[in-house]
Tab-separated table of C-alpha atoms in Angstrom:
chain	number	residue	atom	x	y	z
A	1	MET	CA	105.574	-113.068	91.801
A	2	PRO	CA	102.348	-111.653	92.519
A	3	ILE	CA	101.042	-109.103	90.173
A	4	SER	CA	99.434	-105.780	90.922
A	5	SER	CA	96.077	-105.179	92.117
A	6	ASP	CA	95.179	-102.877	89.801
A	7	SER	CA	96.794	-104.800	86.418
A	8	THR	CA	95.421	-108.399	87.229
A	9	PRO	CA	94.785	-110.084	83.436
A	10	THR	CA	90.626	-109.860	84.888
A	11	ASP	CA	90.671	-106.326	85.187
A	12	ALA	CA	92.199	-105.595	81.966
A	13	THR	CA	89.822	-108.323	80.127
A	14	THR	CA	87.005	-106.348	82.186
A	15	ARG	CA	87.806	-102.967	81.689
A	16	ALA	CA	87.568	-104.211	78.358
A	17	ALA	CA	84.862	-105.569	78.189
A	18	LEU	CA	83.392	-102.408	79.393
A	19	MET	CA	84.394	-99.776	76.799
A	20	ARG	CA	83.399	-102.149	73.434
A	21	ALA	CA	79.483	-102.304	75.681
A	22	ALA	CA	79.634	-98.525	75.672
A	23	ARG	CA	81.384	-97.885	72.510
A	24	ARG	CA	78.358	-99.738	70.974
A	25	LEU	CA	75.830	-99.129	72.900
A	26	PHE	CA	76.506	-94.501	72.988
A	27	ALA	CA	76.567	-95.467	69.543
A	28	HIS	CA	73.421	-96.501	68.928
A	29	GLN	CA	71.515	-95.311	71.514
A	30	GLY	CA	73.298	-92.112	72.721
A	31	TYR	CA	74.862	-91.566	76.166
A	32	ASP	CA	71.953	-90.177	77.977
A	33	ALA	CA	69.395	-93.511	76.700
A	34	THR	CA	72.316	-95.788	78.368
A	35	SER	CA	72.563	-96.903	81.506
A	36	VAL	CA	75.143	-98.190	83.812
A	37	ARG	CA	72.931	-101.719	84.333
A	38	GLN	CA	72.836	-101.566	80.163
A	39	ILE	CA	76.949	-101.522	79.370
A	40	THR	CA	77.551	-104.216	82.913
A	41	ARG	CA	74.910	-106.449	80.998
A	42	GLU	CA	76.213	-106.002	77.869
A	43	ALA	CA	79.306	-106.497	79.531
A	44	GLY	CA	79.102	-109.497	81.473
A	45	ALA	CA	80.676	-106.937	84.832
A	46	ASN	CA	78.873	-106.992	88.072
A	47	LEU	CA	76.833	-103.794	88.299
A	48	GLY	CA	79.819	-102.043	89.901
A	49	ALA	CA	82.499	-102.119	87.089
A	50	VAL	CA	81.639	-99.408	86.385
A	51	THR	CA	82.374	-97.054	89.073
A	52	TYR	CA	85.299	-99.320	89.344
A	53	HIS	CA	87.177	-98.870	85.752
A	54	PHE	CA	86.653	-95.065	85.415
A	55	GLY	CA	84.754	-93.390	87.915
A	56	SER	CA	81.591	-93.031	86.536
A	57	LYS	CA	79.313	-93.760	83.746
A	58	GLN	CA	80.548	-89.780	82.231
A	59	ALA	CA	84.506	-90.856	82.543
A	60	LEU	CA	83.595	-94.090	80.864
A	61	TYR	CA	81.879	-91.968	77.935
A	62	HIS	CA	84.846	-89.836	77.703
A	63	ALA	CA	87.344	-92.836	77.884
A	64	VAL	CA	85.233	-94.214	75.145
A	65	LEU	CA	85.676	-90.427	72.450
A	66	GLU	CA	89.411	-89.600	73.506
A	67	ASP	CA	90.115	-93.845	72.299
A	68	ALA	CA	87.687	-93.584	69.529
A	69	LEU	CA	88.972	-90.063	68.333
A	70	ALA	CA	91.533	-90.504	68.820
A	71	PRO	CA	92.968	-92.966	65.461
A	72	PHE	CA	90.604	-90.589	63.382
A	73	ALA	CA	92.227	-87.838	64.426
A	74	SER	CA	95.708	-88.066	63.748
A	75	GLY	CA	94.771	-90.447	60.580
A	76	ILE	CA	92.977	-87.300	58.628
A	77	LEU	CA	96.012	-84.959	60.876
A	78	ALA	CA	98.490	-86.602	59.189
A	79	ALA	CA	96.747	-87.178	55.150
A	80	ALA	CA	95.658	-84.291	55.645
A	81	CYS	CA	99.453	-82.593	56.324
A	82	SER	CA	101.767	-84.896	53.976
A	83	ALA	CA	104.436	-83.656	51.365
A	84	ARG	CA	101.619	-84.279	48.740
A	85	PRO	CA	100.076	-81.497	45.945
A	86	PRO	CA	96.720	-80.269	48.008
A	87	LEU	CA	94.315	-81.896	46.437
A	88	GLU	CA	95.408	-85.192	46.423
A	89	ARG	CA	95.882	-84.513	49.916
A	90	ALA	CA	91.697	-84.290	49.823
A	91	ALA	CA	91.997	-86.975	48.659
A	92	ASP	CA	93.809	-88.930	50.851
A	93	VAL	CA	91.520	-87.218	53.278
A	94	VAL	CA	88.970	-88.495	52.548
A	95	GLY	CA	90.984	-92.171	51.725
A	96	VAL	CA	91.714	-91.950	55.363
A	97	TYR	CA	88.075	-91.694	57.174
A	98	PHE	CA	86.536	-95.082	54.651
A	99	GLU	CA	89.672	-96.904	56.624
A	100	LEU	CA	88.542	-95.944	59.674
A	101	LEU	CA	85.383	-96.509	58.949
A	102	ALA	CA	85.832	-100.220	57.099
A	103	ARG	CA	87.575	-100.701	61.355
A	104	MET	CA	85.546	-98.335	64.115
A	105	PRO	CA	82.611	-98.848	62.253
A	106	ASP	CA	80.628	-97.113	65.033
A	107	LEU	CA	82.674	-93.646	65.059
A	108	PRO	CA	80.092	-91.832	62.744
A	109	PHE	CA	77.415	-92.335	65.127
A	110	LEU	CA	78.962	-91.078	68.590
A	111	LEU	CA	79.888	-88.022	66.582
A	112	ILE	CA	76.238	-87.681	64.811
A	113	GLN	CA	75.075	-88.843	68.698
A	114	GLU	CA	76.909	-85.786	70.086
A	115	MET	CA	75.444	-83.695	67.333
A	116	MET	CA	72.374	-84.984	68.163
A	117	ALA	CA	72.198	-84.190	71.575
A	118	ARG	CA	70.590	-80.723	73.244
A	119	ARG	CA	73.342	-80.009	75.042
A	120	GLU	CA	77.009	-78.457	73.993
A	121	ALA	CA	79.853	-81.759	72.730
A	122	PRO	CA	81.860	-82.628	75.608
A	123	THR	CA	85.504	-81.544	74.911
A	124	PRO	CA	87.160	-85.051	73.340
A	125	ILE	CA	85.036	-84.665	70.147
A	126	THR	CA	84.760	-80.925	70.561
A	127	ASN	CA	89.067	-81.276	70.705
A	128	ALA	CA	88.465	-83.597	67.584
A	129	LEU	CA	86.923	-81.715	66.031
A	130	ARG	CA	88.761	-78.013	66.259
A	131	GLN	CA	92.169	-80.132	65.161
A	132	VAL	CA	90.590	-82.085	61.800
A	133	SER	CA	89.376	-78.445	61.201
A	134	GLY	CA	92.390	-76.618	61.181
A	135	ALA	CA	94.293	-79.039	59.418
A	136	LEU	CA	91.658	-79.156	56.689
A	137	GLY	CA	91.560	-75.952	56.906
A	138	ASP	CA	95.107	-75.021	56.614
A	139	LEU	CA	95.532	-77.419	53.495
A	140	VAL	CA	92.876	-75.514	51.993
A	141	ARG	CA	94.818	-72.422	52.028
A	142	GLU	CA	97.737	-73.400	51.409
A	143	GLY	CA	95.920	-74.929	47.697
A	144	GLN	CA	93.899	-71.687	47.304
A	145	GLU	CA	97.749	-69.828	48.199
A	146	ASP	CA	99.360	-72.138	45.125
A	147	GLY	CA	95.875	-71.717	42.872
A	148	THR	CA	94.981	-75.411	42.750
A	149	ILE	CA	91.986	-74.709	45.044
A	150	ARG	CA	89.191	-71.566	44.348
A	151	GLY	CA	88.845	-68.550	46.331
A	152	GLY	CA	86.636	-69.319	49.342
A	153	ASP	CA	85.715	-70.167	53.777
A	154	PRO	CA	88.592	-72.556	54.058
A	155	LEU	CA	86.533	-73.712	57.273
A	156	LEU	CA	83.183	-73.746	54.491
A	157	PHE	CA	85.030	-75.773	52.878
A	158	ALA	CA	86.678	-78.099	54.811
A	159	LEU	CA	83.071	-79.410	56.145
A	160	SER	CA	81.859	-79.613	52.735
A	161	ILE	CA	85.318	-82.731	52.368
A	162	ILE	CA	84.015	-84.083	56.075
A	163	ALA	CA	80.455	-84.293	54.971
A	164	GLN	CA	81.010	-86.581	51.902
A	165	PRO	CA	82.133	-89.640	53.537
A	166	VAL	CA	79.584	-88.804	56.810
A	167	HIS	CA	76.795	-89.197	55.358
A	168	LEU	CA	77.580	-92.039	53.139
A	169	SER	CA	79.085	-93.804	56.057
A	170	ILE	CA	75.152	-92.842	58.168
A	171	ALA	CA	72.595	-93.129	54.915
A	172	ALA	CA	73.853	-97.015	54.788
A	173	LYS	CA	71.417	-99.217	56.335
A	174	VAL	CA	69.300	-96.815	53.446
A	175	LEU	CA	71.065	-96.793	50.642
A	176	ALA	CA	71.091	-100.994	50.455
A	177	GLN	CA	67.250	-101.454	51.846
A	178	VAL	CA	67.024	-97.891	48.741
A	179	ALA	CA	69.510	-98.579	46.087
A	180	GLY	CA	70.763	-102.383	46.710
A	181	VAL	CA	73.903	-100.179	47.024
A	182	ASP	CA	76.037	-102.610	50.116
A	183	THR	CA	78.615	-100.799	51.587
A	184	HIS	CA	80.368	-103.881	53.318
A	185	ASP	CA	80.902	-104.374	50.280
A	186	PRO	CA	85.359	-103.906	49.552
A	187	GLU	CA	84.562	-103.809	46.139
A	188	THR	CA	81.593	-100.729	46.125
A	189	ARG	CA	83.255	-99.478	49.309
A	190	GLU	CA	86.216	-98.899	47.434
A	191	ARG	CA	83.732	-97.021	44.172
A	192	LEU	CA	82.247	-94.937	47.179
A	193	ARG	CA	85.693	-93.338	47.642
A	194	ALA	CA	86.882	-93.523	44.974
A	195	HIS	CA	83.264	-91.339	43.465
A	196	THR	CA	83.580	-89.361	47.048
A	197	ALA	CA	87.456	-88.438	47.361
A	198	ALA	CA	86.845	-87.408	43.126
A	199	PHE	CA	83.588	-85.127	43.860
A	200	VAL	CA	85.443	-83.472	46.745
A	201	GLN	CA	88.381	-82.713	43.915
A	202	ALA	CA	86.637	-81.620	42.158
A	203	GLY	CA	84.061	-78.475	44.602
A	204	LEU	CA	87.212	-77.662	46.298
A	205	SER	CA	89.237	-77.980	42.033
A	206	ARG	CA	89.964	-74.046	40.087
A	207	ARG	CA	87.309	-74.635	37.829
A	208	ALA	CA	89.712	-72.205	34.907
A	209	GLU	CA	92.907	-75.388	35.398
B	1	MET	CA	24.089	-77.457	64.359
B	2	PRO	CA	26.060	-80.011	66.359
B	3	ILE	CA	29.764	-80.172	64.751
B	4	SER	CA	30.910	-84.182	64.055
B	5	SER	CA	32.286	-85.960	67.323
B	6	ASP	CA	35.165	-86.614	65.563
B	7	SER	CA	35.985	-82.891	63.588
B	8	THR	CA	35.479	-81.235	67.034
B	9	PRO	CA	37.631	-78.330	68.113
B	10	THR	CA	39.841	-80.056	70.209
B	11	ASP	CA	40.281	-82.942	68.536
B	12	ALA	CA	42.124	-80.467	65.629
B	13	THR	CA	43.837	-79.429	69.011
B	14	THR	CA	45.007	-82.313	70.362
B	15	ARG	CA	45.477	-84.380	67.412
B	16	ALA	CA	47.847	-81.410	66.082
B	17	ALA	CA	49.463	-81.178	69.537
B	18	LEU	CA	50.762	-84.881	69.605
B	19	MET	CA	52.176	-85.115	65.652
B	20	ARG	CA	54.159	-81.526	67.400
B	21	ALA	CA	54.702	-83.303	70.405
B	22	ALA	CA	56.270	-86.756	68.392
B	23	ARG	CA	57.652	-85.217	66.749
B	24	ARG	CA	59.927	-83.180	68.685
B	25	LEU	CA	60.849	-86.216	70.596
B	26	PHE	CA	61.063	-88.332	67.721
B	27	ALA	CA	63.529	-86.616	66.879
B	28	HIS	CA	65.894	-85.750	68.873
B	29	GLN	CA	65.171	-89.608	71.010
B	30	GLY	CA	64.534	-91.656	68.237
B	31	TYR	CA	61.042	-93.703	67.798
B	32	ASP	CA	62.257	-96.739	70.423
B	33	ALA	CA	63.595	-94.204	73.695
B	34	THR	CA	59.931	-92.349	72.951
B	35	SER	CA	56.896	-93.600	74.902
B	36	VAL	CA	53.099	-92.876	74.438
B	37	ARG	CA	53.318	-91.671	77.827
B	38	GLN	CA	56.048	-88.506	77.304
B	39	ILE	CA	54.257	-87.446	74.717
B	40	THR	CA	50.987	-87.126	75.610
B	41	ARG	CA	52.318	-85.781	78.288
B	42	GLU	CA	53.962	-82.557	76.476
B	43	ALA	CA	51.371	-82.051	73.938
B	44	GLY	CA	48.724	-82.315	77.574
B	45	ALA	CA	46.829	-84.602	76.390
B	46	ASN	CA	45.287	-88.030	78.361
B	47	LEU	CA	47.268	-91.010	77.958
B	48	GLY	CA	45.019	-92.713	75.636
B	49	ALA	CA	45.311	-89.738	72.742
B	50	VAL	CA	47.432	-91.520	70.580
B	51	THR	CA	44.924	-94.902	69.899
B	52	TYR	CA	42.027	-92.767	70.354
B	53	HIS	CA	43.522	-90.489	67.633
B	54	PHE	CA	46.437	-93.199	65.298
B	55	GLY	CA	45.365	-96.586	66.549
B	56	SER	CA	48.892	-96.908	67.666
B	57	LYS	CA	52.793	-95.549	68.743
B	58	GLN	CA	53.579	-96.761	64.774
B	59	ALA	CA	50.367	-95.092	63.346
B	60	LEU	CA	51.381	-92.129	64.448
B	61	TYR	CA	55.244	-92.249	63.545
B	62	HIS	CA	54.473	-92.527	60.217
B	63	ALA	CA	51.916	-89.501	60.573
B	64	VAL	CA	54.706	-87.580	61.048
B	65	LEU	CA	56.522	-88.888	58.948
B	66	GLU	CA	54.488	-88.904	55.859
B	67	ASP	CA	53.188	-84.929	57.172
B	68	ALA	CA	57.371	-84.241	57.276
B	69	LEU	CA	58.571	-85.375	54.644
B	70	ALA	CA	55.619	-84.545	51.861
B	71	PRO	CA	56.706	-80.634	52.096
B	72	PHE	CA	60.623	-82.053	51.374
B	73	ALA	CA	59.706	-84.628	48.633
B	74	SER	CA	57.704	-82.116	46.222
B	75	GLY	CA	60.302	-79.057	46.911
B	76	ILE	CA	62.945	-81.256	45.911
B	77	LEU	CA	61.128	-83.610	43.248
B	78	ALA	CA	59.715	-79.211	41.774
B	79	ALA	CA	63.923	-78.282	41.905
B	80	ALA	CA	65.230	-80.885	40.696
B	81	CYS	CA	62.465	-81.863	37.513
B	82	SER	CA	62.119	-77.224	36.684
B	83	ALA	CA	62.985	-76.549	32.940
B	84	ARG	CA	66.234	-75.355	33.977
B	85	PRO	CA	70.038	-76.215	32.854
B	86	PRO	CA	70.567	-79.419	35.574
B	87	LEU	CA	73.920	-77.896	37.140
B	88	GLU	CA	71.234	-74.732	38.386
B	89	ARG	CA	68.588	-77.082	38.773
B	90	ALA	CA	71.376	-78.911	42.002
B	91	ALA	CA	71.936	-75.476	42.922
B	92	ASP	CA	68.337	-74.731	43.418
B	93	VAL	CA	68.014	-77.853	45.345
B	94	VAL	CA	70.143	-77.395	47.850
B	95	GLY	CA	68.719	-73.781	47.816
B	96	VAL	CA	65.068	-75.593	49.119
B	97	TYR	CA	67.258	-78.122	51.079
B	98	PHE	CA	68.030	-74.724	53.459
B	99	GLU	CA	65.019	-73.341	53.221
B	100	LEU	CA	62.677	-76.547	54.257
B	101	LEU	CA	65.143	-76.583	56.880
B	102	ALA	CA	64.913	-73.269	58.506
B	103	ARG	CA	60.819	-74.920	58.199
B	104	MET	CA	61.426	-77.570	59.708
B	105	PRO	CA	64.848	-78.342	61.775
B	106	ASP	CA	63.996	-80.970	63.312
B	107	LEU	CA	62.852	-82.764	59.668
B	108	PRO	CA	67.166	-84.468	59.563
B	109	PHE	CA	67.096	-85.472	62.965
B	110	LEU	CA	64.210	-87.252	62.478
B	111	LEU	CA	66.227	-88.880	58.903
B	112	ILE	CA	69.321	-89.299	60.692
B	113	GLN	CA	67.064	-91.388	63.457
B	114	GLU	CA	66.502	-94.396	61.234
B	115	MET	CA	70.056	-93.769	59.476
B	116	MET	CA	71.046	-95.083	62.649
B	117	ALA	CA	68.687	-97.284	64.098
B	118	ARG	CA	69.070	-101.354	63.641
B	119	ARG	CA	65.701	-102.245	62.390
B	120	GLU	CA	64.931	-101.707	58.736
B	121	ALA	CA	62.835	-97.806	57.698
B	122	PRO	CA	59.881	-97.549	57.681
B	123	THR	CA	57.518	-96.889	54.197
B	124	PRO	CA	57.461	-92.742	54.973
B	125	ILE	CA	61.077	-92.314	54.576
B	126	THR	CA	62.386	-95.252	51.777
B	127	ASN	CA	59.559	-94.301	49.772
B	128	ALA	CA	60.405	-90.332	50.279
B	129	LEU	CA	64.935	-91.485	49.531
B	130	ARG	CA	63.883	-93.017	46.473
B	131	GLN	CA	61.804	-90.009	44.624
B	132	VAL	CA	64.162	-87.890	45.451
B	133	SER	CA	67.873	-90.444	44.508
B	134	GLY	CA	65.199	-90.917	42.019
B	135	ALA	CA	64.567	-87.261	40.920
B	136	LEU	CA	67.602	-86.750	41.523
B	137	GLY	CA	69.919	-89.948	39.067
B	138	ASP	CA	67.986	-88.319	36.440
B	139	LEU	CA	68.860	-84.870	36.784
B	140	VAL	CA	72.329	-86.006	36.635
B	141	ARG	CA	71.830	-87.880	33.381
B	142	GLU	CA	70.173	-85.164	32.010
B	143	GLY	CA	73.170	-83.349	32.368
B	144	GLN	CA	75.742	-86.269	32.127
B	145	GLU	CA	74.046	-86.401	27.752
B	146	ASP	CA	74.351	-82.473	27.964
B	147	GLY	CA	77.144	-82.145	28.788
B	148	THR	CA	77.348	-79.815	31.546
B	149	ILE	CA	78.046	-83.027	33.755
B	150	ARG	CA	81.013	-85.526	34.468
B	151	GLY	CA	80.468	-88.518	33.935
B	152	GLY	CA	79.941	-90.706	36.964
B	153	ASP	CA	77.379	-93.691	38.753
B	154	PRO	CA	74.582	-90.839	38.974
B	155	LEU	CA	72.752	-92.312	42.219
B	156	LEU	CA	76.246	-91.182	44.366
B	157	PHE	CA	76.449	-87.957	42.664
B	158	ALA	CA	72.481	-87.856	44.285
B	159	LEU	CA	73.841	-88.675	47.124
B	160	SER	CA	75.998	-86.198	47.421
B	161	ILE	CA	74.341	-83.903	46.536
B	162	ILE	CA	72.359	-84.033	49.261
B	163	ALA	CA	75.096	-85.088	51.832
B	164	GLN	CA	76.059	-81.232	51.973
B	165	PRO	CA	73.354	-79.909	52.320
B	166	VAL	CA	71.932	-82.413	55.683
B	167	HIS	CA	75.482	-82.700	57.206
B	168	LEU	CA	75.630	-79.359	57.791
B	169	SER	CA	72.555	-79.029	59.263
B	170	ILE	CA	72.439	-81.419	61.675
B	171	ALA	CA	76.596	-79.968	62.045
B	172	ALA	CA	75.087	-76.722	63.814
B	173	LYS	CA	75.832	-77.582	66.971
B	174	VAL	CA	79.447	-78.741	66.898
B	175	LEU	CA	79.872	-76.317	63.846
B	176	ALA	CA	78.264	-72.949	66.230
B	177	GLN	CA	80.959	-74.521	70.113
B	178	VAL	CA	83.898	-75.432	67.780
B	179	ALA	CA	83.955	-72.583	65.058
B	180	GLY	CA	81.730	-69.974	66.355
B	181	VAL	CA	78.999	-70.735	63.592
B	182	ASP	CA	75.346	-69.700	64.090
B	183	THR	CA	73.394	-71.008	61.588
B	184	HIS	CA	70.460	-69.885	62.442
B	185	ASP	CA	71.426	-66.222	62.006
B	186	PRO	CA	69.974	-65.962	58.466
B	187	GLU	CA	73.417	-63.653	56.729
B	188	THR	CA	74.840	-67.330	57.562
B	189	ARG	CA	72.650	-69.545	56.429
B	190	GLU	CA	72.872	-67.880	52.837
B	191	ARG	CA	76.233	-67.867	53.142
B	192	LEU	CA	76.092	-71.573	53.934
B	193	ARG	CA	74.157	-72.212	51.026
B	194	ALA	CA	76.102	-69.971	48.559
B	195	HIS	CA	78.964	-72.107	49.614
B	196	THR	CA	77.112	-76.000	49.408
B	197	ALA	CA	75.273	-75.030	46.306
B	198	ALA	CA	78.560	-73.705	44.122
B	199	PHE	CA	80.623	-76.982	45.813
B	200	VAL	CA	78.276	-78.473	44.361
B	201	GLN	CA	77.939	-77.060	40.970
B	202	ALA	CA	81.698	-77.532	40.597
B	203	GLY	CA	81.106	-81.388	42.012
B	204	LEU	CA	78.706	-81.778	38.898
B	205	SER	CA	80.294	-79.833	36.900
B	206	ARG	CA	82.352	-81.393	33.975
B	207	ARG	CA	86.544	-80.675	34.424
B	208	ALA	CA	87.016	-79.415	30.607
B	209	GLU	CA	85.101	-76.271	30.628
């Protein structure tokens, strides 16, 4: 029985190799500095493979972003919208972020590259950030209504929740060099997660408690 | 009276133009992606000017880092080591960081580029971060001793203090796009500073207060 030419094992393998190589290069060099030639060479594919599988470098980039951001957005949304009390959900969000980073260390770099680029961020990024900041804003608003979270702009609180795990993840190399903190060690990661969750909860929490 | 050949007005002007162009390019593209040709072109200097004024691209990079990091380290150290109570000093540190960013928007990008590069960070960066994290760690320890700051690893608290202003500054473009928050507007900056200082103080503060 013939296999359709669109989905031969070789095609799927090449597509996956292109996605992996592109994610690594886009994350560490940025979109502009990464060439199709570099991606295909790293993926062990021929120069036409990006056009054949994705249509263009930009379409490949959007595919990489969607692939990386879907588990990020859905994981954070699930934690932010659970039935637990708002302050516990904030700690859960931090935990989910740490778990995601252990599985996908390129994620924060993809986001940071976009934040540093001097042009509009593409739709997959703005959509994911809108979803995440919306869900975190709702969490904060709910905590302000039930009196567990102090007053203030929910959007800014949402940013402060995210700032902690993002910063710790991008600072990993310098942390190791300056302070000997190895963020790849599971025990250290757990200590960082616990610290970050506690700091975020204290930062949000109504003082009079 | 002849002027020494090392310090003619033209030399000083060219040197300054090279520093400015290099800082902008290193901050937005990273060290590796920036060529001497690009720096001299942007500075309106001839191709040999980097070698003449600095010796090498790397020496120019270190000069750029030292120039950007000196006011950063000294400003944060002054705020962190003042005679005010530890929690107020933490808020002062956040304020100093916001002021520095308004004057030197390239600073966080220079730091982030180094954090993303897959090699050891250079000495001017590790020295500045060691000084800053040391001073913030001491501030936290002092607050833990006088009972105003809760228990925990001072180094991790130091990181959480810095994470907030750093993240807000690098997220500026995306914040504008996703939430319509213009961080270049002085009133908005002041609102962000006040929020960040309050979040950091609450995150550090002993809960029982």
